[in-house]
Structures are given as C-alpha cells and as structure tokens.
Amino acid sequence: MTAALRDGVDEVVLLNSHAHLDHLGNNDLLSEVAGALPTRHYIPRDARPGLDSVASFSAMYRSGLPYFDYLAGLTLPPEAIAALLRRLGAPADLTGDQVADLGARMATLGLGPAVSGFIPSMVMDIVLQTYPPTFPSVETMSDYEDLGPAQEIVLGSTRWTGWTFPDDAGRPEVHVLQSGGHSAGGVVFHLPRAQFLMLADETSSVPIWSDSDPRRTEQTALRALTMLDEGAVTALCAGHRPMLPLSGDQARTALRGIIDSGAAFEKAVRSVLERFPEGLCIDELYDTLVDEAPAESIIAVLVGLQFPVFATFLKLTLLNHCKLYGYVEGLDATHRRTFALPPAA
C-alpha cells in the first residue's frame, strides 16, 4: 500500500497542528510512508512545551490545587472507576460497590482534600498506563518558524498569518494558518484548490486547557464562516467532535455552534457571579453551575466529558476562564481563593 502511495511523489511533508499527544502519536508513519523519499516534518514553535506531555499536563493540573478540591462534587461512576483500577493492577474482582463504599468512607473521614492533591500525578499515571503506545517522532520535527516569520495570508476578505507550502509550479498547495485558540501555537490547514479547511482542534470556544484562548477560536470560526460565504471554502472538518467533512448549511451550523458554546459558557458563569458580587471560590461556582445546568447546556456537556471519560476537569476550565477574562481574585472568610466579576467599565 505504501509503495502505491509513493507513486509520482517527490517528497513527503508532515504538518502537525499542535503538540497534544492524540495528534502526534502515529507520527512515526512518516518514515514508513516515505520510504526512501525525502521528508519534512513541522510543528508550531509555541507548541513545543507540550511535547513533554507529562510535564506540561502535570503542571496544568497542579495549577488548580491552590484554588479548588478536585474531588469535591465530582461524580465518579463507581463501575467505571472500578474498571479503571482493575486495569491499573487492582484485584480482578474489585466491584463498583466496593469503590462506592470506599468513597463514602473517605468522605466520612474528610480525606477528600488530601486525596485531591494527588489527582494531577494520578491522572497522568492513568493516561500513560491506559493510552495506546505513541510515537511522536520529535527528532524529525522542525518549527514552521524555521521557514521564516509568519506571513500575512489573504483569503477572500479574511486575513490570517501563517505559512504557504507551494506545489512544483509555485502555486499554493497548503496554507498553514495560525489560530492558537485550542492550545498555544496551534494552526489550521487550508487546501485552496480543494477549497477545504481542516480545523484541527479549534472546535470549542471554552478554555479547557491552561493555554487555551477561546477568543482566538471564535475568530477562527468567524473567518471560516466568511470563507464559506465567499467560496474560498466549500467544506471543512476537524479533529474532534462529530465533524466529519461538512459543507453548506451543515458547516455553517457547526461553526456557529463553536462560537455559541463560548458565549453560553460565559453567560452561565456571569449569571452565577452576578448573584454573588463578593465572589465565589471555584468549588462553589462549580456546584452552583452544575446544580442549575439544563440537561443539554454547555455546562452539562462539559460535566459529562470530565475525568474519567477524558482527562479534563470543569473546575480547571472555570479557573482558566476566570483568569483569562480578568475576574477579580480575592479570599473568603475561610481563606479560600475566590473570583468576582470585574467592575463594569
């Protein structure tokens, strides 16, 4: 199969969108596909800290420890936790009921806050032990910036910065467009002749990770909508969510959903903090949002995507949001760190 892929090919170029492991894990296929052909492999320079997944994600999880208790209010399905623990070496006959009983006893003894401090290292251990083998091929990577500074790229009435990979005739074959909303340095890919846009992970305008900037994700989605309207793009896809290649109104609906998710998240957070002008700690903000969340709201969706389903935590997202948007930090009577809405301009 790989020999057939090489027919008529002079060079194989691998373009990574960002440095999260789920997008790098099979980079070793570059050498397999290329065979004896010359290769090039690029990644955004600002994404490089993420190549050390253990260090970057552990630091991100640890950043939450001064602000909240990871376990307080977190609904952990006992059967799912039991299955996870069995995979990690617990007795094969460990049951969900036993896990639930252990959790209840820990709560009675008040051990939650102490155990919460181990969550960052525990989550990384779980990810490393349960994730399939990965081969990011760091040694073959160069930075896009090695090609030169990012240039302005005008596509219809939209303006981007990034890099252009031309074909043998010098015509643009791939535009690598800086986005940087999902994570630091992130890029998306435009194939001008195919009128196709690959959004990578720019699918949520909520700051799930500490280096997320949902404002940039919204800008990317807005520009993509304009490109659809002007014909520079007729179809798009992304790396996550059920966003297989979409076109027309389906693509517009998906892009508006990206924008609307951020607005809905901000509205939900503000609506709670407006009722508590003195501020709330993240634990209190989380509890209130979860208790009041409609079934299909953005809050309910994010609750359902938390650990152990994915290695994400809504409390960390709330912390990222409060810091990113300049909420006022303070202390309550028990010396817990709180956030309040900034004064009206």
Short mmCIF file of C-alpha atoms in Angstrom, two decimals:
data_model
loop_
_atom_site.label_atom_id
_atom_site.label_comp_id
_atom_site.label_asym_id
_atom_site.label_seq_id
_atom_site.Cartn_x
_atom_site.Cartn_y
_atom_site.Cartn_z
CA MET A 1 0.00 0.00 0.00
CA THR A 2 2.76 2.46 0.92
CA ALA A 3 4.54 1.80 -2.36
CA ALA A 4 1.38 2.76 -4.24
CA LEU A 5 1.14 5.93 -2.18
CA ARG A 6 4.63 6.95 -3.29
CA ASP A 7 3.85 6.73 -6.99
CA GLY A 8 4.52 10.14 -8.52
CA VAL A 9 5.56 11.64 -5.17
CA ASP A 10 8.88 13.50 -4.82
CA GLU A 11 8.70 14.38 -1.12
CA VAL A 12 6.56 13.61 1.93
CA VAL A 13 5.71 16.52 4.26
CA LEU A 14 4.02 16.00 7.64
CA LEU A 15 2.28 19.04 9.15
CA ASN A 16 1.25 18.88 12.82
CA SER A 17 -1.43 21.26 14.10
CA HIS A 18 -0.34 21.31 17.76
CA ALA A 19 1.54 19.24 20.32
CA HIS A 20 -1.15 17.24 22.11
CA LEU A 21 -0.31 13.56 22.15
CA ASP A 22 -3.54 12.44 20.48
CA HIS A 23 -2.41 14.33 17.36
CA LEU A 24 1.22 13.18 17.38
CA GLY A 25 1.00 9.54 18.37
CA ASN A 26 1.44 8.00 14.92
CA ASN A 27 3.94 10.49 13.51
CA ASP A 28 6.33 7.58 13.02
CA LEU A 29 4.29 6.69 9.94
CA LEU A 30 6.20 9.48 8.20
CA SER A 31 9.21 7.24 7.63
CA GLU A 32 7.05 4.22 6.77
CA VAL A 33 5.04 6.10 4.17
CA ALA A 34 8.02 7.96 2.75
CA GLY A 35 10.39 5.03 2.42
CA ALA A 36 13.47 6.39 0.67
CA LEU A 37 11.78 9.66 -0.30
CA PRO A 38 12.94 12.90 1.34
CA THR A 39 10.77 14.09 4.21
CA ARG A 40 9.96 17.25 6.11
CA HIS A 41 8.05 17.48 9.38
CA TYR A 42 6.77 20.68 11.01
CA ILE A 43 5.17 21.77 14.28
CA PRO A 44 4.42 25.26 15.71
CA ARG A 45 7.29 26.55 17.83
CA ASP A 46 4.98 27.78 20.60
CA ALA A 47 3.54 24.27 20.84
CA ARG A 48 6.86 22.64 21.71
CA PRO A 49 6.41 22.74 25.52
CA GLY A 50 3.51 20.35 25.00
CA LEU A 51 5.83 17.73 23.54
CA ASP A 52 6.72 16.80 27.12
CA SER A 53 3.20 15.62 27.83
CA VAL A 54 3.89 14.54 31.39
CA ALA A 55 5.47 17.84 32.43
CA SER A 56 3.01 20.12 30.64
CA PHE A 57 -0.17 18.35 31.69
CA SER A 58 1.04 17.75 35.25
CA ALA A 59 1.83 21.45 35.61
CA MET A 60 -1.59 22.32 34.25
CA TYR A 61 -3.38 20.05 36.71
CA ARG A 62 -1.22 21.25 39.62
CA SER A 63 -2.14 24.85 38.84
CA GLY A 64 -5.61 24.12 40.16
CA LEU A 65 -4.56 22.84 43.57
CA PRO A 66 -4.41 26.26 45.32
CA TYR A 67 -7.89 27.08 44.05
CA PHE A 68 -10.13 24.04 44.46
CA ASP A 69 -10.64 20.47 45.61
CA TYR A 70 -10.63 18.25 42.52
CA LEU A 71 -12.82 15.59 44.10
CA ALA A 72 -15.46 17.78 45.77
CA GLY A 73 -18.66 17.48 43.77
CA LEU A 74 -17.05 15.32 41.06
CA THR A 75 -19.39 12.50 40.11
CA LEU A 76 -17.27 9.41 39.51
CA PRO A 77 -19.27 6.37 38.29
CA PRO A 78 -18.18 3.55 40.66
CA GLU A 79 -18.25 0.88 37.94
CA ALA A 80 -16.08 2.99 35.63
CA ILE A 81 -13.60 3.70 38.42
CA ALA A 82 -13.51 0.02 39.39
CA ALA A 83 -12.78 -0.97 35.79
CA LEU A 84 -10.04 1.64 35.59
CA LEU A 85 -8.46 0.47 38.85
CA ARG A 86 -8.54 -3.15 37.67
CA ARG A 87 -6.63 -2.13 34.55
CA LEU A 88 -4.08 -0.45 36.78
CA GLY A 89 -3.46 -3.55 38.88
CA ALA A 90 -6.29 -3.66 41.43
CA PRO A 91 -7.79 -7.10 42.21
CA ALA A 92 -9.71 -8.55 39.29
CA ASP A 93 -12.80 -8.97 41.46
CA LEU A 94 -12.94 -5.32 42.59
CA THR A 95 -16.54 -4.12 42.19
CA GLY A 96 -18.21 -0.79 41.76
CA ASP A 97 -19.99 -1.27 45.07
CA GLN A 98 -16.65 -1.64 46.83
CA VAL A 99 -15.37 1.53 45.18
CA ALA A 100 -18.53 3.40 46.20
CA ASP A 101 -18.13 2.17 49.78
CA LEU A 102 -14.51 3.29 49.84
CA GLY A 103 -15.51 6.72 48.55
CA ALA A 104 -18.17 7.07 51.22
CA ARG A 105 -15.73 6.16 53.98
CA MET A 106 -13.16 8.63 52.65
CA ALA A 107 -15.81 11.34 52.68
CA THR A 108 -16.80 10.47 56.25
CA LEU A 109 -13.17 10.75 57.34
CA GLY A 110 -12.75 14.06 55.49
CA LEU A 111 -9.93 12.72 53.32
CA GLY A 112 -11.17 14.29 50.07
CA PRO A 113 -8.97 17.42 50.13
CA ALA A 114 -5.87 15.39 50.97
CA VAL A 115 -6.51 12.86 48.20
CA SER A 116 -7.32 15.69 45.78
CA GLY A 117 -3.68 16.77 45.97
CA PHE A 118 -2.67 13.52 44.30
CA ILE A 119 -5.04 13.98 41.35
CA PRO A 120 -2.52 15.64 38.98
CA SER A 121 0.03 12.83 39.21
CA MET A 122 -2.67 10.17 39.36
CA VAL A 123 -4.37 11.37 36.18
CA MET A 124 -1.06 11.41 34.31
CA ASP A 125 -0.23 7.90 35.55
CA ILE A 126 -3.62 6.69 34.38
CA VAL A 127 -3.24 8.32 30.97
CA LEU A 128 0.26 6.90 30.49
CA GLN A 129 -0.76 3.39 31.52
CA THR A 130 -4.02 3.20 29.59
CA TYR A 131 -3.19 5.20 26.44
CA PRO A 132 -2.05 3.27 23.36
CA PRO A 133 1.69 3.42 22.55
CA THR A 134 2.62 6.69 20.89
CA PHE A 135 5.46 7.65 18.57
CA PRO A 136 5.54 11.43 18.13
CA SER A 137 8.86 11.38 16.26
CA VAL A 138 10.16 14.52 17.93
CA GLU A 139 13.58 14.03 16.38
CA THR A 140 12.22 14.66 12.87
CA MET A 141 10.40 17.89 13.78
CA SER A 142 11.26 21.37 12.61
CA ASP A 143 9.37 24.53 13.53
CA TYR A 144 7.18 26.27 10.99
CA GLU A 145 9.06 29.37 12.08
CA ASP A 146 12.24 27.84 10.61
CA LEU A 147 10.68 28.60 7.23
CA GLY A 148 10.73 32.29 8.16
CA PRO A 149 8.38 34.61 10.05
CA ALA A 150 4.67 34.01 9.63
CA GLN A 151 3.40 35.97 6.63
CA GLU A 152 0.04 37.62 6.06
CA ILE A 153 -2.22 35.35 4.02
CA VAL A 154 -5.32 36.94 2.49
CA LEU A 155 -8.13 34.55 1.58
CA GLY A 156 -11.05 36.48 0.17
CA SER A 157 -11.79 39.20 2.69
CA THR A 158 -10.24 37.25 5.58
CA ARG A 159 -6.74 37.94 6.81
CA TRP A 160 -4.58 35.34 8.50
CA THR A 161 -0.93 34.84 9.35
CA GLY A 162 0.96 31.66 8.64
CA TRP A 163 2.96 29.82 6.00
CA THR A 164 2.30 28.61 2.47
CA PHE A 165 3.54 25.33 1.05
CA PRO A 166 3.60 25.64 -2.77
CA ASP A 167 3.49 22.91 -5.40
CA ASP A 168 6.21 22.44 -8.01
CA ALA A 169 4.71 25.22 -10.12
CA GLY A 170 4.79 27.64 -7.19
CA ARG A 171 1.02 27.62 -6.65
CA PRO A 172 -0.23 27.45 -3.05
CA GLU A 173 -0.95 23.85 -2.14
CA VAL A 174 -1.43 24.16 1.64
CA HIS A 175 -1.90 27.25 3.77
CA VAL A 176 -0.88 26.73 7.40
CA LEU A 177 -2.92 29.34 9.27
CA GLN A 178 -2.18 30.43 12.83
CA SER A 179 -5.13 30.00 15.17
CA GLY A 180 -3.80 29.32 18.69
CA GLY A 181 -7.17 29.04 20.38
CA HIS A 182 -7.28 25.41 21.45
CA SER A 183 -3.68 25.48 22.62
CA ALA A 184 -0.57 27.61 22.29
CA GLY A 185 0.76 27.90 18.76
CA GLY A 186 -2.00 25.84 17.16
CA VAL A 187 -2.66 26.03 13.42
CA VAL A 188 -5.37 25.03 10.96
CA PHE A 189 -4.92 23.97 7.34
CA HIS A 190 -6.46 25.37 4.16
CA LEU A 191 -6.24 23.49 0.86
CA PRO A 192 -7.02 26.23 -1.69
CA ARG A 193 -7.55 24.05 -4.75
CA ALA A 194 -9.86 21.71 -2.84
CA GLN A 195 -11.50 24.70 -1.10
CA PHE A 196 -11.17 22.71 2.11
CA LEU A 197 -10.44 23.81 5.69
CA MET A 198 -9.13 21.43 8.37
CA LEU A 199 -9.84 23.00 11.77
CA ALA A 200 -7.73 20.56 13.82
CA ASP A 201 -8.88 21.06 17.44
CA GLU A 202 -10.37 24.54 17.06
CA THR A 203 -13.81 23.18 17.92
CA SER A 204 -14.60 24.71 21.31
CA SER A 205 -14.53 28.31 22.48
CA VAL A 206 -14.22 27.20 26.11
CA PRO A 207 -10.76 27.25 27.79
CA ILE A 208 -10.40 23.56 28.58
CA TRP A 209 -6.60 23.79 28.82
CA SER A 210 -4.46 26.35 30.60
CA ASP A 211 -3.03 27.65 27.32
CA SER A 212 -6.41 27.83 25.56
CA ASP A 213 -7.63 31.19 24.29
CA PRO A 214 -11.26 30.76 23.18
CA ARG A 215 -11.31 34.28 21.75
CA ARG A 216 -8.90 33.09 19.07
CA THR A 217 -11.05 30.01 18.41
CA GLU A 218 -14.05 32.30 17.89
CA GLN A 219 -12.02 34.44 15.47
CA THR A 220 -11.05 31.32 13.53
CA ALA A 221 -14.68 30.17 13.32
CA LEU A 222 -15.85 33.63 12.21
CA ARG A 223 -13.24 33.77 9.46
CA ALA A 224 -14.19 30.26 8.37
CA LEU A 225 -17.83 31.38 8.08
CA THR A 226 -16.75 34.26 5.87
CA MET A 227 -14.67 31.92 3.72
CA LEU A 228 -17.71 29.67 3.29
CA ASP A 229 -19.87 32.61 2.27
CA GLU A 230 -17.24 33.85 -0.21
CA GLY A 231 -16.44 30.43 -1.68
CA ALA A 232 -12.83 30.19 -0.52
CA VAL A 233 -14.01 27.15 1.44
CA THR A 234 -16.77 24.75 0.41
CA ALA A 235 -16.17 22.04 3.02
CA LEU A 236 -14.44 21.63 6.37
CA CYS A 237 -13.66 19.06 9.03
CA ALA A 238 -12.00 18.94 12.44
CA GLY A 239 -10.02 16.61 14.67
CA HIS A 240 -12.73 16.16 17.31
CA ARG A 241 -16.49 16.27 17.76
CA PRO A 242 -18.72 14.69 15.12
CA MET A 243 -17.33 17.00 12.46
CA LEU A 244 -16.62 14.78 9.50
CA PRO A 245 -16.41 16.75 6.26
CA LEU A 246 -19.32 19.18 6.26
CA SER A 247 -20.42 21.68 3.67
CA GLY A 248 -23.08 24.31 3.16
CA ASP A 249 -25.53 24.93 5.96
CA GLN A 250 -24.21 21.97 7.98
CA ALA A 251 -20.76 23.56 8.05
CA ARG A 252 -22.24 26.93 9.00
CA THR A 253 -24.23 25.35 11.82
CA ALA A 254 -21.10 23.64 13.16
CA LEU A 255 -19.11 26.87 13.10
CA ARG A 256 -21.87 28.85 14.78
CA GLY A 257 -22.03 26.13 17.41
CA ILE A 258 -18.34 26.70 18.17
CA ILE A 259 -18.97 30.41 18.65
CA ASP A 260 -22.18 29.94 20.61
CA SER A 261 -20.60 27.48 23.06
CA GLY A 262 -18.22 30.14 24.35
CA ALA A 263 -20.97 32.73 24.67
CA ALA A 264 -23.17 30.25 26.54
CA PHE A 265 -20.35 29.34 28.91
CA GLU A 266 -19.58 32.99 29.67
CA LYS A 267 -23.28 33.74 30.20
CA ALA A 268 -23.65 30.82 32.62
CA VAL A 269 -20.63 31.86 34.69
CA ARG A 270 -21.62 35.52 34.78
CA SER A 271 -25.20 34.73 35.73
CA VAL A 272 -23.98 32.97 38.86
CA LEU A 273 -21.34 35.51 39.86
CA GLU A 274 -23.77 38.40 39.37
CA ARG A 275 -25.72 36.97 42.30
CA PHE A 276 -22.58 36.83 44.44
CA PRO A 277 -20.82 40.18 44.00
CA GLU A 278 -18.41 39.31 46.83
CA GLY A 279 -17.20 36.39 44.73
CA LEU A 280 -17.20 32.61 44.97
CA CYS A 281 -14.48 30.03 45.23
CA ILE A 282 -14.20 27.66 42.28
CA ASP A 283 -15.76 24.80 44.27
CA GLU A 284 -18.86 26.94 44.98
CA LEU A 285 -19.04 28.22 41.42
CA TYR A 286 -18.81 24.65 40.12
CA ASP A 287 -21.51 23.34 42.47
CA THR A 288 -23.92 26.14 41.58
CA LEU A 289 -23.39 25.79 37.84
CA VAL A 290 -23.79 22.01 37.89
CA ASP A 291 -26.87 22.13 40.11
CA GLU A 292 -28.59 24.68 37.86
CA ALA A 293 -27.43 23.42 34.45
CA PRO A 294 -30.18 22.44 31.96
CA ALA A 295 -29.77 18.93 30.57
CA GLU A 296 -28.23 19.88 27.20
CA SER A 297 -26.42 23.06 28.22
CA ILE A 298 -22.71 23.64 27.67
CA ILE A 299 -22.17 23.10 31.41
CA ALA A 300 -23.90 19.71 31.28
CA VAL A 301 -21.83 18.73 28.25
CA LEU A 302 -18.56 19.65 29.99
CA VAL A 303 -19.59 17.77 33.14
CA GLY A 304 -20.11 14.67 31.00
CA LEU A 305 -16.66 14.99 29.44
CA GLN A 306 -14.78 15.09 32.74
CA PHE A 307 -12.36 12.53 34.11
CA PRO A 308 -12.51 9.53 33.83
CA VAL A 309 -14.20 9.94 30.42
CA PHE A 310 -11.45 12.35 29.32
CA ALA A 311 -8.57 13.91 31.22
CA THR A 312 -10.45 17.20 31.59
CA PHE A 313 -11.97 18.89 34.63
CA LEU A 314 -14.68 21.54 34.58
CA LYS A 315 -13.18 23.18 37.67
CA LEU A 316 -9.91 23.71 35.83
CA THR A 317 -11.83 25.14 32.87
CA LEU A 318 -13.60 27.55 35.23
CA LEU A 319 -10.27 28.61 36.71
CA ASN A 320 -8.82 29.18 33.24
CA HIS A 321 -11.89 31.22 32.28
CA CYS A 322 -11.79 33.43 35.38
CA LYS A 323 -8.09 34.18 34.91
CA LEU A 324 -8.31 34.71 31.17
CA TYR A 325 -11.12 37.24 31.42
CA GLY A 326 -9.67 39.18 34.33
CA TYR A 327 -12.10 38.25 37.08
CA VAL A 328 -11.17 39.78 40.42
CA GLU A 329 -9.36 37.38 42.72
CA GLY A 330 -9.86 37.53 46.49
CA LEU A 331 -10.13 35.48 49.68
CA ASP A 332 -13.22 34.44 51.58
CA ALA A 333 -13.57 34.15 55.37
CA THR A 334 -12.01 30.68 55.32
CA HIS A 335 -9.08 31.91 53.18
CA ARG A 336 -10.24 30.13 50.05
CA ARG A 337 -9.38 31.94 46.83
CA THR A 338 -12.42 33.47 45.18
CA PHE A 339 -13.33 35.15 41.91
CA ALA A 340 -15.76 38.01 41.36
CA LEU A 341 -16.83 39.80 38.21
CA PRO A 342 -14.62 42.77 37.31
CA PRO A 343 -16.13 46.23 37.86
CA ALA A 344 -18.24 47.48 34.98
CA ALA A 345 -16.25 49.72 32.67
#
